[in-house]
Coordinates of C-alpha atoms in Angstrom, one line a residue:
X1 CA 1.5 13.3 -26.4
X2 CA 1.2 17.3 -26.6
X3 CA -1.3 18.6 -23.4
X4 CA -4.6 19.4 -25.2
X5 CA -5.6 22.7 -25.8
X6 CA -8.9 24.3 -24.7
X7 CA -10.3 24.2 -28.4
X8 CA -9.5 20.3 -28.3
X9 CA -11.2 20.2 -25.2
X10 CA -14.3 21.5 -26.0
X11 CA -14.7 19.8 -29.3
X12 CA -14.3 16.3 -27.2
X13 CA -17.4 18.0 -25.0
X14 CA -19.3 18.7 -27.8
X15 CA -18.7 15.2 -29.8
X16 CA -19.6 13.7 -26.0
X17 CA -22.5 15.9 -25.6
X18 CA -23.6 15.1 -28.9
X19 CA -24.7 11.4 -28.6
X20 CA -28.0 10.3 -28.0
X21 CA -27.2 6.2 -28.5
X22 CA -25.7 4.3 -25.5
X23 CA -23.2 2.7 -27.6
X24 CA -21.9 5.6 -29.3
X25 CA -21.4 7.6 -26.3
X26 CA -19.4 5.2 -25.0
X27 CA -17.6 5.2 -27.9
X28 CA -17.3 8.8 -27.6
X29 CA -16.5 9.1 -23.7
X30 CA -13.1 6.2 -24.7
X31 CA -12.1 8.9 -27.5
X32 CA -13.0 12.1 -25.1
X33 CA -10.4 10.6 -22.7
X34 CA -7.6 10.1 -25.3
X35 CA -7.4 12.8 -26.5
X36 CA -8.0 15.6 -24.0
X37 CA -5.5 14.0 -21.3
X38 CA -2.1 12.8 -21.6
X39 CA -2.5 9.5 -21.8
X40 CA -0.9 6.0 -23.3
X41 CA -4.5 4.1 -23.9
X42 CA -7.8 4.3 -22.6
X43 CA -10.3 1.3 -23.0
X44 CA -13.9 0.6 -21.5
X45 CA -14.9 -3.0 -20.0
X46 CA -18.4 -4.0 -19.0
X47 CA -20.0 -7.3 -17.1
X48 CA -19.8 -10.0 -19.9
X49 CA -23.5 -10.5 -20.2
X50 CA -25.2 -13.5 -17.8
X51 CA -21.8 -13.3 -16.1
X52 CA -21.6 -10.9 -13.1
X53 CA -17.7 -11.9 -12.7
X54 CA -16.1 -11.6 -16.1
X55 CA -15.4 -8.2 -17.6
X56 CA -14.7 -7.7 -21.5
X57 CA -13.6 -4.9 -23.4
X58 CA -15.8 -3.1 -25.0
X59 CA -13.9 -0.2 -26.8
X60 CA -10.2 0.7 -26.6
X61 CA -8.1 3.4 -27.9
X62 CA -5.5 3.2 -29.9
X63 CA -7.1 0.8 -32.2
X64 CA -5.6 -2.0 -33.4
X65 CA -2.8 -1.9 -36.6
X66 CA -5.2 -3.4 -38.5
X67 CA -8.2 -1.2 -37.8
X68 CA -11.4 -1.7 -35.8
X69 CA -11.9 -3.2 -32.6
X70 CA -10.4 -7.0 -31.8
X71 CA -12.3 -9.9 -31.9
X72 CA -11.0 -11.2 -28.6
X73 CA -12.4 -8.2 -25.7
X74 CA -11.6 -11.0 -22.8
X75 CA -9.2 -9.9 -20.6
X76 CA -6.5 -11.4 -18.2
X77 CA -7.6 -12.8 -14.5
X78 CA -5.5 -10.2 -12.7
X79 CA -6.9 -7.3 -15.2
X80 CA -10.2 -9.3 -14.6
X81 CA -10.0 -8.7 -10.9
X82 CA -8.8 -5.5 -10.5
X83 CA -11.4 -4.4 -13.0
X84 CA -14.1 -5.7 -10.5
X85 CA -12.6 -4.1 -7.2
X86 CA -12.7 -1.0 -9.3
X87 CA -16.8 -1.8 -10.2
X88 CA -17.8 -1.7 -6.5
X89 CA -16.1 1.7 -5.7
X90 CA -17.8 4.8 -5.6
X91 CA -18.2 7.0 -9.1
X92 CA -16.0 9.3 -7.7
X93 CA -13.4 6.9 -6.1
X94 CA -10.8 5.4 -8.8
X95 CA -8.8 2.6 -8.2
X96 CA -5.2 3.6 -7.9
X97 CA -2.4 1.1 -9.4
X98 CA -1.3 -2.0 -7.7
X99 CA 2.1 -2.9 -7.1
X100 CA 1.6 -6.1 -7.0
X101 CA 0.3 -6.2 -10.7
X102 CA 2.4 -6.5 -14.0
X103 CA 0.5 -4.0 -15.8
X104 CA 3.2 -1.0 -17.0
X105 CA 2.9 1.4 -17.6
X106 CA 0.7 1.4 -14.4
X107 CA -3.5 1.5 -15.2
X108 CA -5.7 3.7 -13.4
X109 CA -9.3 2.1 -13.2
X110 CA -12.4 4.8 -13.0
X111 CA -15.6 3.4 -11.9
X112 CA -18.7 3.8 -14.2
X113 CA -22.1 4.0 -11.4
X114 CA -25.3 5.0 -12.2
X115 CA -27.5 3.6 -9.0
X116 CA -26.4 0.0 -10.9
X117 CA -22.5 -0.7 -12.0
X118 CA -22.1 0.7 -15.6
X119 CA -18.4 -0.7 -16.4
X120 CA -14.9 0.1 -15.6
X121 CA -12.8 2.8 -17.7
X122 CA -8.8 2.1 -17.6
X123 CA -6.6 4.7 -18.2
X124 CA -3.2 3.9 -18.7
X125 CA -0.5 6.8 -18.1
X126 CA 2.0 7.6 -20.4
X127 CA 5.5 6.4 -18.9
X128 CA 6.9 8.6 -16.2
X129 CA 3.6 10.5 -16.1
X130 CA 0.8 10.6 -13.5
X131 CA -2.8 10.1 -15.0
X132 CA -4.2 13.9 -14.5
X133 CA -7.2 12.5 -12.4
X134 CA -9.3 16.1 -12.1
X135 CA -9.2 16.2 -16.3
X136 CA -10.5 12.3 -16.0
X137 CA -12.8 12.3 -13.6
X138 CA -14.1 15.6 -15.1
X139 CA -15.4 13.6 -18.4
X140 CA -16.5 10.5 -17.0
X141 CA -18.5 12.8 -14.2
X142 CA -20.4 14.4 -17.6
X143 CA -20.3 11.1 -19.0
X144 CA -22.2 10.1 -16.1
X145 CA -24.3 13.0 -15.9
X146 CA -25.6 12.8 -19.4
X147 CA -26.3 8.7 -19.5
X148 CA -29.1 10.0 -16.6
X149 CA -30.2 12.9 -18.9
X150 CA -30.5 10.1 -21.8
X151 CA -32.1 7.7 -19.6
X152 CA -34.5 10.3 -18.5
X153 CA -35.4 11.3 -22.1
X154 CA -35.8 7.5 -23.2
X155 CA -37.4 6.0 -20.6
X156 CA -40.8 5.7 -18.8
X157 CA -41.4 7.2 -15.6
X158 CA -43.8 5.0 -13.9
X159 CA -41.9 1.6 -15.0
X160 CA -38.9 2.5 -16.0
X161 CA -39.1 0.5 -19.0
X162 CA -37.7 2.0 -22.8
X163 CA -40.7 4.7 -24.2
X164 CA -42.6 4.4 -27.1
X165 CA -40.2 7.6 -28.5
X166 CA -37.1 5.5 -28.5
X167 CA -39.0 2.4 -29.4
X168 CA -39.9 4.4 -33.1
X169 CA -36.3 4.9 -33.6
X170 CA -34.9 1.2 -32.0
X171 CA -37.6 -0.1 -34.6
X172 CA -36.5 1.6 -37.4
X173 CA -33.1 1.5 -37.0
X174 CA -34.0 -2.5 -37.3
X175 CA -35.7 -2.4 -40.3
X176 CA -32.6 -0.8 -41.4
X177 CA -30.1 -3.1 -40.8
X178 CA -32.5 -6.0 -41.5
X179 CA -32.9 -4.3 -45.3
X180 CA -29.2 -3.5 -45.8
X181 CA -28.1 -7.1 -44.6
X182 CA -27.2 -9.7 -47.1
X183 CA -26.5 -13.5 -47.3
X184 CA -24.6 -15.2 -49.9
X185 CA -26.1 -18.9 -51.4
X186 CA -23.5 -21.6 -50.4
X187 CA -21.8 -22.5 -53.3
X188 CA -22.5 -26.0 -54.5
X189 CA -20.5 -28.8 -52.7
X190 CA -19.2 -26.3 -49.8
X191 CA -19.9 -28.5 -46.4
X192 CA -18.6 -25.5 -44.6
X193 CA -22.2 -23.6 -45.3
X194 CA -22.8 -19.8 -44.9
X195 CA -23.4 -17.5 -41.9
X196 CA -27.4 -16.8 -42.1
X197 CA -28.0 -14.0 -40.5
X198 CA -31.3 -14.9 -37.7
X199 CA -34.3 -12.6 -37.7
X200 CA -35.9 -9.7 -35.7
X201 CA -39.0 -9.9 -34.1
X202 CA -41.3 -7.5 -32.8
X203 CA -44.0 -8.4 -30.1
X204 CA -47.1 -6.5 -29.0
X205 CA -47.9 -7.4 -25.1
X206 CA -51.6 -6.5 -23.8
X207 CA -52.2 -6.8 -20.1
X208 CA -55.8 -8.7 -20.0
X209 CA -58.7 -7.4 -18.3
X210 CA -56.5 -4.0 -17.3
X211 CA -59.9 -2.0 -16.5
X212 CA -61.1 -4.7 -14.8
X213 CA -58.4 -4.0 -12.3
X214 CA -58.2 -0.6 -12.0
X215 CA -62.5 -0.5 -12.0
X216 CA -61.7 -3.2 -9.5
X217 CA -59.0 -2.4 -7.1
X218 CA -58.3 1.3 -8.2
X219 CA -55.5 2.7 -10.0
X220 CA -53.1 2.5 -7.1
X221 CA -53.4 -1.5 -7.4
X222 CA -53.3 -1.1 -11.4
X223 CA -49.8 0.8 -11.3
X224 CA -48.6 -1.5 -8.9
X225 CA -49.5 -4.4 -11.9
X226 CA -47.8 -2.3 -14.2
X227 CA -44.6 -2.0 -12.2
X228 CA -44.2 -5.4 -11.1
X229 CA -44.9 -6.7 -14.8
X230 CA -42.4 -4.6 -16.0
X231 CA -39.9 -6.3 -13.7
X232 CA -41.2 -9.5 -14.7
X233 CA -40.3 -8.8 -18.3
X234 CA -36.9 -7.4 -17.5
X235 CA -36.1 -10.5 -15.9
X236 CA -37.8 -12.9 -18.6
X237 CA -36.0 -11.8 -21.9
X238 CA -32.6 -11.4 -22.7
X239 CA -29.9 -9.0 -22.1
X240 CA -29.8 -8.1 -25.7
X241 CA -33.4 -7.3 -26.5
X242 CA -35.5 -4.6 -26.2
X243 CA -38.7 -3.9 -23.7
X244 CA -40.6 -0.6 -23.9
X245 CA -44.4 0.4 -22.6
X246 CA -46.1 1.9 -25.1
X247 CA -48.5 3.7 -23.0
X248 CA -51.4 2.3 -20.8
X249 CA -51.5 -1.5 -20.3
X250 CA -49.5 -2.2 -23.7
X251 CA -46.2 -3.1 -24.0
X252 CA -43.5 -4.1 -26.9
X253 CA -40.4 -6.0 -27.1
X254 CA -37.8 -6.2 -30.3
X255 CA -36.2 -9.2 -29.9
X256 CA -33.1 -9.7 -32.0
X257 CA -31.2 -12.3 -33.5
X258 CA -33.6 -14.9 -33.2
X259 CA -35.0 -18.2 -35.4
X260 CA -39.0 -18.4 -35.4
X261 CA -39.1 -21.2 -32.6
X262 CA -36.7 -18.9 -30.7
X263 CA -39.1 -16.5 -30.8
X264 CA -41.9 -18.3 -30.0
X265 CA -40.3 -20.2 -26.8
X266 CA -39.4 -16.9 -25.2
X267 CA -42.5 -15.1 -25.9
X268 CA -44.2 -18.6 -24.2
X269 CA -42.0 -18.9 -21.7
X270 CA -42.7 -15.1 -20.5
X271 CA -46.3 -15.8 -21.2
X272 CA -46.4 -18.4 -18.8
X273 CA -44.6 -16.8 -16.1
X274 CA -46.7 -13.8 -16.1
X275 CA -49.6 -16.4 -15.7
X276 CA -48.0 -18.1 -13.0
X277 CA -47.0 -15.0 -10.9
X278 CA -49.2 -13.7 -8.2
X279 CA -49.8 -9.7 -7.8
X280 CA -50.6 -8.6 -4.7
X281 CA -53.9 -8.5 -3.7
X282 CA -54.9 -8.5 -7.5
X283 CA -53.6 -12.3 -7.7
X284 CA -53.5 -13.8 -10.9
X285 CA -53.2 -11.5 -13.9
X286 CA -52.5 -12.9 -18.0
X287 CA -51.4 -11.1 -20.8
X288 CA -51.6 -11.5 -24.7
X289 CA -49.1 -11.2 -27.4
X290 CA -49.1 -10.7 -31.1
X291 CA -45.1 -11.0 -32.8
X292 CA -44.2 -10.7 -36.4
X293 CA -40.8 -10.8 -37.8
X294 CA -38.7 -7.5 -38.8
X295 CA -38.6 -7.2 -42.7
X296 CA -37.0 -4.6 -44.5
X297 CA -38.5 -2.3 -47.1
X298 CA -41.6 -2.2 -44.5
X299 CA -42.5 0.6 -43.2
X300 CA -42.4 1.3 -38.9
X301 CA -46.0 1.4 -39.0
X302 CA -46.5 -1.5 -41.2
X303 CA -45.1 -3.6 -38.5
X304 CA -46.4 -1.8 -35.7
X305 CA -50.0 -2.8 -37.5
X306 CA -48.7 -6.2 -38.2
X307 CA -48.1 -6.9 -34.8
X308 CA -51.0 -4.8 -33.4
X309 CA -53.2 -7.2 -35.9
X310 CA -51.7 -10.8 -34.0
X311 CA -52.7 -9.3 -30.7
X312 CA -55.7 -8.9 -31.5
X313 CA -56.4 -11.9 -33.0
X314 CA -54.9 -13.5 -29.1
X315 CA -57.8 -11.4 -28.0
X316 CA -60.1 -12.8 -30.0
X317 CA -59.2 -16.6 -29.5
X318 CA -60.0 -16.1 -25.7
X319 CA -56.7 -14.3 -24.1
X320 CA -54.1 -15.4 -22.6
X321 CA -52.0 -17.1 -25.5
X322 CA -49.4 -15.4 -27.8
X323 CA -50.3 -15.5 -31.9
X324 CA -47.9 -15.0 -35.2
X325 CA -49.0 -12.9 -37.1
X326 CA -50.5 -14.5 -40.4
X327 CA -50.8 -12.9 -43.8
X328 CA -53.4 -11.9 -45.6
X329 CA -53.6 -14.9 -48.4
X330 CA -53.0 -16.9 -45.6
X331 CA -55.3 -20.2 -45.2
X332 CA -57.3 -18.7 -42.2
X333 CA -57.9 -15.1 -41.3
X334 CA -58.4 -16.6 -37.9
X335 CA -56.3 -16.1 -34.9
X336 CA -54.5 -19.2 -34.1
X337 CA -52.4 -20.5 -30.5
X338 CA -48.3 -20.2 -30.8
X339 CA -48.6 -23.8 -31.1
X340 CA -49.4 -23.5 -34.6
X341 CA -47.3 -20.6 -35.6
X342 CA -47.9 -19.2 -39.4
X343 CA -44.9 -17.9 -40.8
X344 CA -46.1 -15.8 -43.6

C-alpha cells in the first residue's frame, strides 16, 4: 500500500468530521484508518450486547469477496481476550502484539474510552512493517474527540438522556424504514413461513404529580427525580432502544423490533419498577405512559399526537397505568388499562 498523501488525508478528516450518526462514524473512523496508514486490515469490535465478556466485530476493512459485512462478527477466544485487555487500557495506551498469539501479521489493538469503554479498533500491519502508531492514534484521538462533540449536541444536560432534537430525526428515520420495508405472503403450502418484520413503537412517559414535587420539596429534590428516573429507564429497556427527555417531566422511548405484547410487557415492567422504587426524601413517585406503533406514510407529528393522545387518556383513567393508543372509530373513546390493549 502506497503512504497516503496529505490530500488523502484530509479527505479521510473531512468524510470523519462529516458524520453526525454513531454508526456511520464508526464506519467512517474503520475506513479513515485504511486508508490514510499503511496498513493490511483494520476492523472495529464492541461488547456483544448483555455480555460484558464477548467482543464482536462490528465493521472490518477490506470487505469481504462477496461484498458487505459477514454474517458471523464473533471472534476467536484468544482474539476475544486480547480484545478485552485492550478495553481496560487507557485511550491513549494501545495494546502492543503478543508473542504468544497466532495472529500474523501481528494486530495492534487501540482502545476506544469515552468515561465508559467504547470498543476495541485492531489494526493489523502490513508484513514486515510497523503499524505508524502517531498517524493511528491521531484519528482515533479525533474520533474520540468528535463522539463527545456529538454526544454533547444530542444529548440532555441535566439527564444525560437522548434530546428531543435527535429524537425528531431517530423518529423519522423510523417511519422511514417502517414505510420502505416489505413482507412477502408465504406461498401456499410453504411450512418454512416468511420473515415478518416486528413493529416500532413509540411511548410518551409523564412523571405524575411533577409540580407537586417541585411546589413540594423544591426544584433541587425535583431534578434529583428527574436524574434518578432517567437512570431507572436506562437500566429498564433494552440495549437497542431509544430513551430521550423531551423537556420538563416528559419523556419518550422508540422501542424497536417489537410484537404488541412485547411492547406492552416492557412498558409494564418499567411502569412497575418506577412505582416500586423509592426517591430520596420524595419516596414513592409513578408515571404514565401512552405507546402507539410506528406506521409509515404518517407524519412525525402524527405519531407524536398519537402517542401524546394515549397519555392522556392514562391521565385521565387515574394515573399510574400505561394506555395504547386507540383509534378514532374505535368502540370507546375512553382511556383504557394496558390490560386491555386496542390495537387499532
Amino acid at each position: 500500500m502506497p503512504l497516503p498523501s496529505d490530500l488523502s488525508i484530509l479527505d479521510s478528516v473531512k468524510q470523519l468530521t462529516e458524520e453526525r450518526n454513531r454508526e456511520r462514524l464508526d464506519i467512517a473512523l474503520v475506513h479513515a484508518i485504511f486508508n490514510i496508514a499503511p496498513v493490511l486490515s483494520v476492523a472495529l469490535y464492541r461488547l456483544d450486547i448483555g455480555d460484558n465478556t464477548t467482543m464482536r466485530r462490528v465493521h472490518a476493512l477490506p470487505l469481504p469477496a462477496t461484498g458487505g459485512e459477514p454474517s458471523d462478527t464473533s471472534v476467536e477466544p484468544v482474539l476475544n481476550a486480547l480484545l478485552l485487555q485492550a478495553l481496560a487500557r487507557a485511550p491513549d495506551d494501545p495494546l502492543p502484539p503478543s508473542p504468544t498469539t497466532d495472529l500474523q501479521p501481528p494486530c495492534f489493538f487501540y482502545p476506544l474510552r469515552d468515561g465508559e469503554p467504547l470498543g476495541v479498533v485492531c489494526v493489523q500491519a502490513l508484513q514486515g512493517r510497523a503499524v505508524e502508531a502517531r498517524l493511528v492514534g491521531g484519528v482515533i484521538s479525533l474520533y474520540r474527540n468528535f463522539v463527545a462533540v456529538i454526544d454533547d449536541a444530542q444529548r440532555d444536560t441535566l439527564t444525560g438522556l437522548l434530546n428531543r432534537k435527535t429524537f425528531d430525526r431517530r423518529l423519522q428515520s423510523l417511519l422511514y424504514s417502517s414505510d420502505t420495508a416489505t413482507v412477502a405472503p408465504p406461498a401456499p403450502g410453504d411450512r418454512r413461513g416468511v420473515k415478518v418484520e416486528t413493529p416500532n413503537w413509540l411511548a410518551a412517559l409523564d412523571i405524575d404529580h411533577f409540580k407537586r414535587i417541585n411546589d413540594s420539596f423544591g426544584h433541587l429534590y425535583g431534578d434529583e427525580v428527574l436524574i434518578l428516573m432517567a437512570r431507572v429507564m436506562l437500566q429498564s429497556f433494552r440495549a437497542n432502544d431509544l430513551v430521550f427527555r423531551m423537556g420538563g417531566e416528559e419523556f419518550s422511548v422508540l422501542l424497536t423490533n417489537c410484537s404488541a405484547d412485547g411492547a406492552l410487557q416492557i412498558l409494564e415492567r418499567f411502569r412497575e419498577r418506577v412505582a416500586s422504587h423509592m426517591f430520596p426524601q420524595v419516596g414513592q413517585v409513578t408515571i404514565s405512559i401512552g405507546y402507539v406503533q410506528i406506521r409509515g406514510q404518517s407524519a412525525v407529528a402524527t405519531v407524536v399526537d398519537h402517542a401524546d393522545q394515549a397519555l392522556y387518556a392514562s391521565k385521565h383513567a387515574g394515573r399510574n397505568r400505561c394506555t395504547a393508543y386507540a383509534a378514532p372509530n374505535a368502540d370507546s373513546a375512553e382511556s383504557r388499562p394496558a390490560s386491555s390493549v386496542d390495537l387499532f
